[in-house]
Short mmCIF file of C-alpha atoms (C1' of nucleotides) and ligand atoms in Angstrom, two decimals:
data_model
loop_
_atom_site.label_atom_id
_atom_site.label_comp_id
_atom_site.label_asym_id
_atom_site.label_seq_id
_atom_site.Cartn_x
_atom_site.Cartn_y
_atom_site.Cartn_z
CA MET A 11 90.81 78.83 86.95
CA ASN A 12 91.56 80.40 90.31
CA PHE A 13 95.17 79.61 89.87
CA ASN A 14 97.94 82.03 88.92
CA LYS A 15 99.34 81.90 85.48
CA THR A 16 102.42 80.03 86.39
CA THR A 17 100.32 77.24 87.83
CA GLU A 18 98.15 77.10 84.76
CA TYR A 19 101.20 76.95 82.58
CA THR A 20 102.67 74.13 84.66
CA LEU A 21 99.34 72.17 84.56
CA ARG A 22 99.34 72.45 80.80
CA ILE A 23 102.93 71.54 80.37
CA LEU A 24 102.88 68.44 82.57
CA SER A 25 99.55 67.20 81.23
CA PHE A 26 100.79 67.60 77.71
CA MET A 27 104.13 65.86 78.50
CA SER A 28 102.40 62.94 80.12
CA LEU A 29 100.80 62.01 76.85
CA ASN A 30 104.14 60.58 75.83
CA GLU A 31 105.85 59.72 78.93
CA ASN A 32 109.23 58.86 77.60
CA MET A 33 109.44 61.44 74.83
CA LEU A 34 111.80 64.35 75.07
CA TYR A 35 110.01 67.63 74.64
CA SER A 36 112.02 70.66 73.74
CA ALA A 37 111.24 74.00 75.34
CA ILE A 38 110.51 75.61 71.96
CA ASP A 39 108.11 72.88 71.00
CA LEU A 40 106.19 73.06 74.31
CA SER A 41 106.07 76.85 74.06
CA ASP A 42 104.70 76.63 70.63
CA LYS A 43 102.10 73.94 71.20
CA LEU A 44 100.86 75.27 74.58
CA LYS A 45 101.09 79.08 73.80
CA ILE A 46 103.38 79.82 76.60
CA PRO A 47 106.02 82.59 76.35
CA TYR A 48 109.20 80.73 75.51
CA ARG A 49 111.42 82.43 77.89
CA TYR A 50 109.13 82.26 80.76
CA LEU A 51 108.59 78.62 80.02
CA ARG A 52 112.34 78.02 79.99
CA LYS A 53 112.68 79.51 83.49
CA GLN A 54 109.74 77.46 84.73
CA MET A 55 111.10 74.15 83.26
CA ASN A 56 114.29 74.96 85.10
CA LEU A 57 112.33 74.99 88.43
CA LEU A 58 110.25 72.01 87.66
CA SER A 59 113.51 70.19 86.95
CA LYS A 60 115.00 71.13 90.27
CA GLN A 61 111.72 70.10 91.96
CA GLY A 62 112.00 66.73 90.47
CA PHE A 63 108.98 66.72 88.28
CA ILE A 64 110.86 66.55 85.14
CA GLU A 65 114.39 65.73 84.04
CA SER A 66 116.35 67.41 81.45
CA ILE A 67 118.82 66.37 78.78
CA GLN A 68 121.21 69.09 77.66
CA GLY A 69 122.75 69.61 74.42
CA LYS A 70 121.53 69.11 70.84
CA GLN A 71 118.52 66.88 70.63
CA GLY A 72 118.01 67.39 74.24
CA GLY A 73 114.80 68.29 76.02
CA TYR A 74 112.61 67.36 78.98
CA LYS A 75 110.71 64.38 80.08
CA ILE A 76 108.44 63.46 83.06
CA ALA A 77 110.79 62.21 85.82
CA LYS A 78 108.37 60.17 87.88
CA SER A 79 105.60 57.73 87.43
CA LEU A 80 102.42 59.49 86.19
CA THR A 81 100.49 57.99 89.08
CA ASP A 82 102.78 59.65 91.50
CA ILE A 83 102.12 63.22 90.34
CA SER A 84 98.83 64.55 91.57
CA LEU A 85 97.33 67.92 90.53
CA LEU A 86 97.78 69.02 94.01
CA ASP A 87 101.51 68.33 93.85
CA ILE A 88 101.64 70.53 90.76
CA VAL A 89 99.58 73.34 92.23
CA ASN A 90 101.66 73.37 95.34
CA ALA A 91 104.85 73.50 93.37
CA THR A 92 103.97 76.91 92.11
CA GLU A 93 101.66 78.55 94.62
CA ASN A 94 100.54 78.04 98.20
CA TYR A 95 97.25 76.28 97.99
CA SER A 96 97.14 74.95 101.64
CA LYS A 97 94.15 73.90 103.58
CA GLU A 98 95.28 76.31 106.27
CA ASN A 99 94.32 79.54 104.52
CA MET A 100 90.84 78.58 105.07
CA CYS A 101 89.08 81.74 106.34
CA PHE A 102 86.54 83.00 103.94
CA PHE A 103 87.12 86.51 105.06
CA GLY A 104 90.93 86.17 104.90
CA PHE A 105 91.72 86.37 108.60
CA GLN A 106 94.97 84.89 109.49
CA GLU A 107 93.59 84.17 112.93
CA CYS A 108 89.92 83.80 113.37
CA PRO A 109 88.48 86.57 115.43
CA LEU A 110 85.46 84.60 116.43
CA GLN A 111 84.86 82.41 119.39
CA ASN A 112 82.76 79.97 117.30
CA HIS A 113 82.59 79.43 113.62
CA CYS A 114 80.71 81.77 111.42
CA SER A 115 78.21 80.50 108.92
CA MET A 116 80.56 80.78 105.91
CA HIS A 117 83.10 78.54 107.60
CA ASP A 118 81.19 75.26 106.90
CA LYS A 119 79.44 76.47 103.81
CA TRP A 120 82.72 77.29 102.10
CA GLY A 121 84.48 74.31 103.76
CA GLU A 122 82.51 72.01 101.49
CA VAL A 123 83.72 73.75 98.43
CA ARG A 124 87.24 73.75 99.70
CA ASP A 125 87.18 70.15 100.64
CA LYS A 126 85.81 69.12 97.30
CA THR A 127 88.46 71.15 95.61
CA PHE A 128 91.17 69.44 97.55
CA ALA A 129 89.75 66.07 96.92
CA ILE A 130 89.75 66.47 93.25
CA LEU A 131 93.20 67.90 93.24
CA LYS A 132 94.54 65.26 95.49
CA THR A 133 93.02 62.26 93.83
CA THR A 134 93.59 63.23 90.27
CA THR A 135 96.95 62.28 88.76
CA LEU A 136 98.54 62.83 85.50
CA GLN A 137 97.85 59.26 84.74
CA ASP A 138 94.04 60.00 85.14
CA LEU A 139 94.26 62.91 82.85
CA LYS A 140 96.22 60.88 80.28
CA GLN A 141 93.70 58.19 80.25
CA ASP A 142 90.67 60.55 80.20
CA ASN A 143 91.96 63.13 77.77
CA SER A 144 94.49 61.74 75.36
CA ALA A 145 92.10 61.40 72.50
CA LEU A 146 90.83 64.91 73.13
CA ILE A 147 94.17 66.59 73.54
CA LEU A 148 95.62 64.83 70.51
CA THR A 149 92.74 66.06 68.34
CA SER A 150 93.35 69.64 69.52
CA LYS A 151 92.55 72.21 66.93
CA MET B 5 90.21 82.23 100.69
CA ASN B 6 91.08 82.26 97.05
CA PHE B 7 90.22 85.91 96.82
CA ASN B 8 92.66 88.72 96.64
CA LYS B 9 93.21 90.86 99.70
CA THR B 10 91.06 93.77 98.57
CA THR B 11 88.16 91.33 98.15
CA GLU B 12 88.73 89.80 101.60
CA TYR B 13 88.89 93.33 103.11
CA THR B 14 85.68 94.25 101.37
CA LEU B 15 83.86 91.12 102.57
CA ARG B 16 84.84 91.81 106.07
CA ILE B 17 83.89 95.48 105.86
CA LEU B 18 80.48 94.98 104.42
CA SER B 19 79.61 91.97 106.62
CA PHE B 20 80.64 94.05 109.62
CA MET B 21 78.75 97.05 108.62
CA SER B 22 75.59 95.14 107.95
CA LEU B 23 75.36 94.19 111.63
CA ASN B 24 74.09 97.74 112.24
CA GLU B 25 72.56 98.68 108.97
CA ASN B 26 71.80 102.24 109.86
CA MET B 27 74.88 103.02 111.86
CA LEU B 28 77.59 105.31 110.65
CA TYR B 29 80.92 103.67 110.77
CA SER B 30 84.01 105.78 110.54
CA ALA B 31 87.03 104.62 108.55
CA ILE B 32 89.27 104.66 111.58
CA ASP B 33 86.90 102.55 113.51
CA LEU B 34 86.55 100.01 110.75
CA SER B 35 90.27 99.93 110.14
CA ASP B 36 90.78 99.24 113.85
CA LYS B 37 88.14 96.65 114.29
CA LEU B 38 88.85 94.71 111.17
CA LYS B 39 92.66 95.02 111.09
CA ILE B 40 92.79 96.65 107.69
CA PRO B 41 95.41 99.32 106.98
CA TYR B 42 93.73 102.56 107.43
CA ARG B 43 94.75 104.39 104.29
CA TYR B 44 94.04 101.46 102.09
CA LEU B 45 90.67 101.12 103.62
CA ARG B 46 89.99 104.73 102.92
CA LYS B 47 90.80 104.29 99.33
CA GLN B 48 88.68 101.24 99.08
CA MET B 49 85.66 102.87 100.87
CA ASN B 50 85.88 105.45 98.23
CA LEU B 51 85.34 103.02 95.53
CA LEU B 52 82.62 101.15 97.35
CA SER B 53 80.81 104.44 97.69
CA LYS B 54 81.13 105.18 94.06
CA GLN B 55 79.91 101.72 93.21
CA GLY B 56 76.79 102.25 95.40
CA PHE B 57 77.40 99.70 98.07
CA ILE B 58 77.71 102.25 100.72
CA GLU B 59 77.01 105.95 101.13
CA SER B 60 79.22 108.40 102.86
CA ILE B 61 78.49 111.39 105.08
CA GLN B 62 81.35 113.79 105.07
CA GLY B 63 82.41 116.15 107.91
CA LYS B 64 82.64 115.76 111.57
CA GLN B 65 80.55 112.95 112.96
CA GLY B 66 80.57 111.58 109.40
CA GLY B 67 81.15 108.02 108.20
CA TYR B 68 79.77 105.24 106.00
CA LYS B 69 76.66 103.22 106.02
CA ILE B 70 75.30 100.40 103.78
CA ALA B 71 73.42 102.02 100.91
CA LYS B 72 71.10 99.19 99.92
CA SER B 73 68.93 96.59 101.45
CA LEU B 74 71.02 93.74 102.82
CA THR B 75 69.00 91.25 100.80
CA ASP B 76 70.06 93.09 97.72
CA ILE B 77 73.84 92.59 98.21
CA SER B 78 75.02 89.06 97.52
CA LEU B 79 78.53 87.88 98.14
CA LEU B 80 78.99 87.51 94.47
CA ASP B 81 78.14 91.20 93.91
CA ILE B 82 80.88 92.10 96.50
CA VAL B 83 83.49 89.67 95.03
CA ASN B 84 82.76 91.07 91.52
CA ALA B 85 83.24 94.61 92.70
CA THR B 86 86.83 93.93 93.38
CA GLU B 87 88.02 91.26 91.18
CA ASN B 88 86.86 89.42 87.98
CA TYR B 89 85.25 86.19 89.23
CA SER B 90 83.24 85.39 86.09
CA LYS B 91 81.91 82.06 85.04
CA GLU B 92 83.63 82.64 81.80
CA ASN B 93 87.15 82.07 82.91
CA MET B 94 86.22 78.48 83.38
CA CYS B 95 89.16 76.59 81.83
CA PHE B 96 90.95 74.58 84.45
CA PHE B 97 94.20 74.93 82.46
CA GLY B 98 93.77 78.65 81.98
CA PHE B 99 93.18 78.64 78.26
CA GLN B 100 91.33 81.68 77.04
CA GLU B 101 90.00 79.66 74.24
CA CYS B 102 89.63 75.87 74.62
CA PRO B 103 92.16 74.15 72.29
CA LEU B 104 90.03 70.96 72.23
CA GLN B 105 87.23 69.76 70.09
CA ASN B 106 85.40 68.12 72.97
CA HIS B 107 85.67 68.76 76.77
CA CYS B 108 88.46 67.27 78.71
CA SER B 109 87.84 65.34 81.87
CA MET B 110 88.64 68.28 84.19
CA HIS B 111 86.08 70.40 82.53
CA ASP B 112 83.17 68.73 84.22
CA LYS B 113 84.96 67.64 87.44
CA TRP B 114 85.94 71.15 88.14
CA GLY B 115 82.75 72.58 86.85
CA GLU B 116 81.00 71.04 89.86
CA VAL B 117 83.20 73.01 92.22
CA ARG B 118 82.79 76.05 90.20
CA ASP B 119 79.05 75.74 90.12
CA LYS B 120 78.87 75.14 93.80
CA THR B 121 81.08 78.14 94.55
CA PHE B 122 78.99 80.34 92.34
CA ALA B 123 75.78 79.04 93.88
CA ILE B 124 76.96 79.90 97.39
CA LEU B 125 78.26 83.28 96.43
CA LYS B 126 75.08 84.10 94.50
CA THR B 127 72.51 82.99 97.05
CA THR B 128 74.23 84.25 100.17
CA THR B 129 73.40 87.94 101.01
CA LEU B 130 74.63 90.17 103.71
CA GLN B 131 71.15 89.62 105.37
CA ASP B 132 72.03 85.84 105.60
CA LEU B 133 75.38 86.56 107.15
CA LYS B 134 73.85 89.03 109.55
CA GLN B 135 71.26 86.58 110.71
CA ASP B 136 73.67 83.59 110.93
CA ASN B 137 76.60 85.41 112.40
CA SER B 138 75.60 88.32 114.49
CA ALA B 139 75.84 86.63 117.75
CA LEU B 140 79.25 85.21 116.87
CA ILE B 141 80.69 88.39 115.49
CA LEU B 142 79.48 90.45 118.36
CA THR B 143 81.22 88.17 120.63
CA SER B 144 84.56 88.37 118.81
CA LYS B 145 87.71 88.22 120.85
"C1'" DT C 5 136.94 69.73 65.75
"C1'" DT C 6 133.69 72.94 64.84
"C1'" DT C 7 129.02 74.31 64.73
"C1'" DA C 8 124.24 74.30 65.70
"C1'" DT C 9 120.83 73.25 68.96
"C1'" DA C 10 119.48 72.36 73.18
"C1'" DT C 11 119.16 73.58 78.57
"C1'" DG C 12 121.23 76.28 83.21
"C1'" DA C 13 121.58 80.27 85.59
"C1'" DT C 14 120.63 84.69 86.62
"C1'" DA C 15 119.93 89.55 86.08
"C1'" DC C 16 116.85 92.76 84.28
"C1'" DT C 17 112.27 94.96 82.99
"C1'" DA C 18 107.04 95.39 82.91
"C1'" DA C 19 102.57 94.90 84.82
"C1'" DT C 20 99.65 94.23 88.68
"C1'" DT C 21 98.38 94.58 93.32
"C1'" DG C 22 98.85 96.22 97.91
"C1'" DG C 23 99.86 100.13 100.70
"C1'" DT C 24 101.21 105.35 101.85
"C1'" DA C 25 101.21 110.27 101.77
"C1'" DT C 26 99.27 114.64 100.80
"C1'" DC C 27 96.14 118.06 100.25
"C1'" DA C 28 91.34 119.46 99.45
"C1'" DT C 29 86.64 119.54 100.99
"C1'" DT C 30 82.86 119.01 104.21
"C1'" DT C 31 80.48 119.84 108.40
"C1'" DA C 32 79.40 119.41 113.59
"C1'" DA C 33 80.71 121.55 117.56
"C1'" DA C 34 83.45 124.47 120.43
"C1'" DT D 27 83.70 132.03 113.03
"C1'" DT D 28 87.10 128.96 114.01
"C1'" DT D 29 88.58 124.40 114.71
"C1'" DA D 30 88.62 119.55 114.72
"C1'" DA D 31 87.14 115.44 112.72
"C1'" DA D 32 85.59 113.30 109.14
"C1'" DT D 33 85.67 111.75 103.80
"C1'" DG D 34 87.31 112.78 98.44
"C1'" DA D 35 90.78 112.67 95.06
"C1'" DT D 36 94.88 111.50 93.54
"C1'" DA D 37 99.72 110.92 93.29
"C1'" DC D 38 103.19 108.21 94.93
"C1'" DC D 39 105.88 104.07 96.71
"C1'" DA D 40 106.69 98.87 97.74
"C1'" DA D 41 106.07 94.05 96.87
"C1'" DT D 42 104.82 90.39 93.99
"C1'" DT D 43 104.12 88.24 89.77
"C1'" DA D 44 104.85 87.83 84.77
"C1'" DG D 45 107.85 88.18 81.25
"C1'" DT D 46 112.65 89.22 78.65
"C1'" DA D 47 117.59 89.27 77.76
"C1'" DT D 48 122.11 87.48 78.08
"C1'" DC D 49 125.57 84.52 78.59
"C1'" DA D 50 127.31 80.09 80.02
"C1'" DT D 51 127.40 74.98 79.38
"C1'" DA D 52 126.31 70.60 77.26
"C1'" DT D 53 126.18 67.56 73.31
"C1'" DA D 54 124.84 65.46 68.81
"C1'" DA D 55 125.93 65.84 64.29
"C1'" DA D 56 128.16 68.00 60.27
S1 SF4 E 25 84.68 80.97 111.42
FE1 SF4 E 25 84.41 82.58 109.84
S2 SF4 E 25 85.85 84.19 110.34
FE2 SF4 E 25 86.44 82.50 111.50
S3 SF4 E 25 88.03 81.43 110.29
FE3 SF4 E 25 86.13 80.48 109.69
S4 SF4 E 25 85.40 81.67 107.95
FE4 SF4 E 25 86.96 82.92 108.93
S1 SF4 E 26 87.69 71.31 77.97
FE1 SF4 E 26 89.43 71.34 79.32
S2 SF4 E 26 90.91 72.54 78.19
FE2 SF4 E 26 88.88 73.02 77.23
S3 SF4 E 26 88.10 74.80 78.30
FE3 SF4 E 26 87.40 73.02 79.50
S4 SF4 E 26 88.95 72.63 81.05
FE4 SF4 E 26 89.90 73.93 79.53
#
DNA sequence: TTTATATGATACTAATTGGTATCATTTAAA
DNA sequence: TTTAAATGATACCAATTAGTATCATATAAA
C-alpha cells in the first residue's frame, strides 16, 4: 500500500510460495500467477536467495522454495529486505533531526499509527498468512 | 514519514507559514528556516500557488502567504496535492485489482491502520497544528 | 552426450522523482 | 527612471527505482 513496487512484489511472491512450503516454484510460473514482469522477478528472486529467504535449485526442473520456517519470516523482515522501513525515520515532517525542543502534536498522533503498523508487520508471519488466507488465495480468480 | 520528500517539504512550509497567517514569507527565508533547497522550494511554491494553497505577491518586498482559512486546509489536502494518497490503492499486496473472491486477512488488519491514518490526516487542519505547536515551533533550536 | 529448461550475474534502458539553472516579469525603493 | 529584490515559467541535470537484455552456468531428460 505505502510500499514500493519491489516490496509489494516480494510480499506477493513469498506469500504465494508459502502456500506450498516444499514445492519448487519456477520464475516463469510465479511471474505468470502473480502478474510480475518476468525479468524483474528473476532479478528479485536472485536477491531473495542471497538474503536467505528462499533457496534455489538450478537446472532443468529447478526453481525456488522458501528457505526457512514460515514462522520465522515476518512481514517486517520482508519489507526491510527491500526498503528501509525503520522506526527511526519517524518525523512526520521529514526532518532528519527534530528542530524542536519538545515534541510537536503530530509526533504522538502519528506515533500511534506508526506503532500499530510496526506491530502488525512484526507479529504477522508467513505462517499466519498461510493459515488465514490459503482458502482464499487458492480460489483466486 | 511514509511520504515523499516534496510532501514533507510542503507540510513543513504550510505549517510554518500558518504561524503568521497574514505575513508574507519570501522563498529565501522559508528555504533557510526549513532547510529546503531554495530552487526546489521556488518551484514547489509555484505549484502551491497555482493550486490555491498560497497566494504570491511579486516584486520587491513580495512573498507568499496562506490563501485560505487555516481551518479549510487539512493535512490530507496537502498530502494529496503532492502525491496520490487515495483510499483506493488499498491492497496490502499492491494489486490493482484484487485477485481473490473474498478478502484476505491483511485486508482488514491493514485497513485499520489505513483508516486511522486517513482519519488523522483528514481531521487535522493547519489551524490545529498552529494551536498545538506554535509555542514549540517558535522555540525551535 | 546432447538438448532443453531452469537459475546466476550483470549491464543496460526507461520512468519517476528530486534538484539546478536561466531568463523573464513584477514592483518597491533608491 | 533606474535598480535591486522578489516571483513565474520552464528547460535542464542527477539520483533512484523499475524494468529489459544478454550471456554464463547448472542439470534433468531425451
Ligand atoms: S516532534 Fe514533530 S518535528 Fe520533531 S521529530 Fe517529532 S514529528 Fe518531527
Ligand atoms: S483482499 Fe487482500 S489481496 Fe485482495 S485487495 Fe484486499 S489486501 Fe489485496
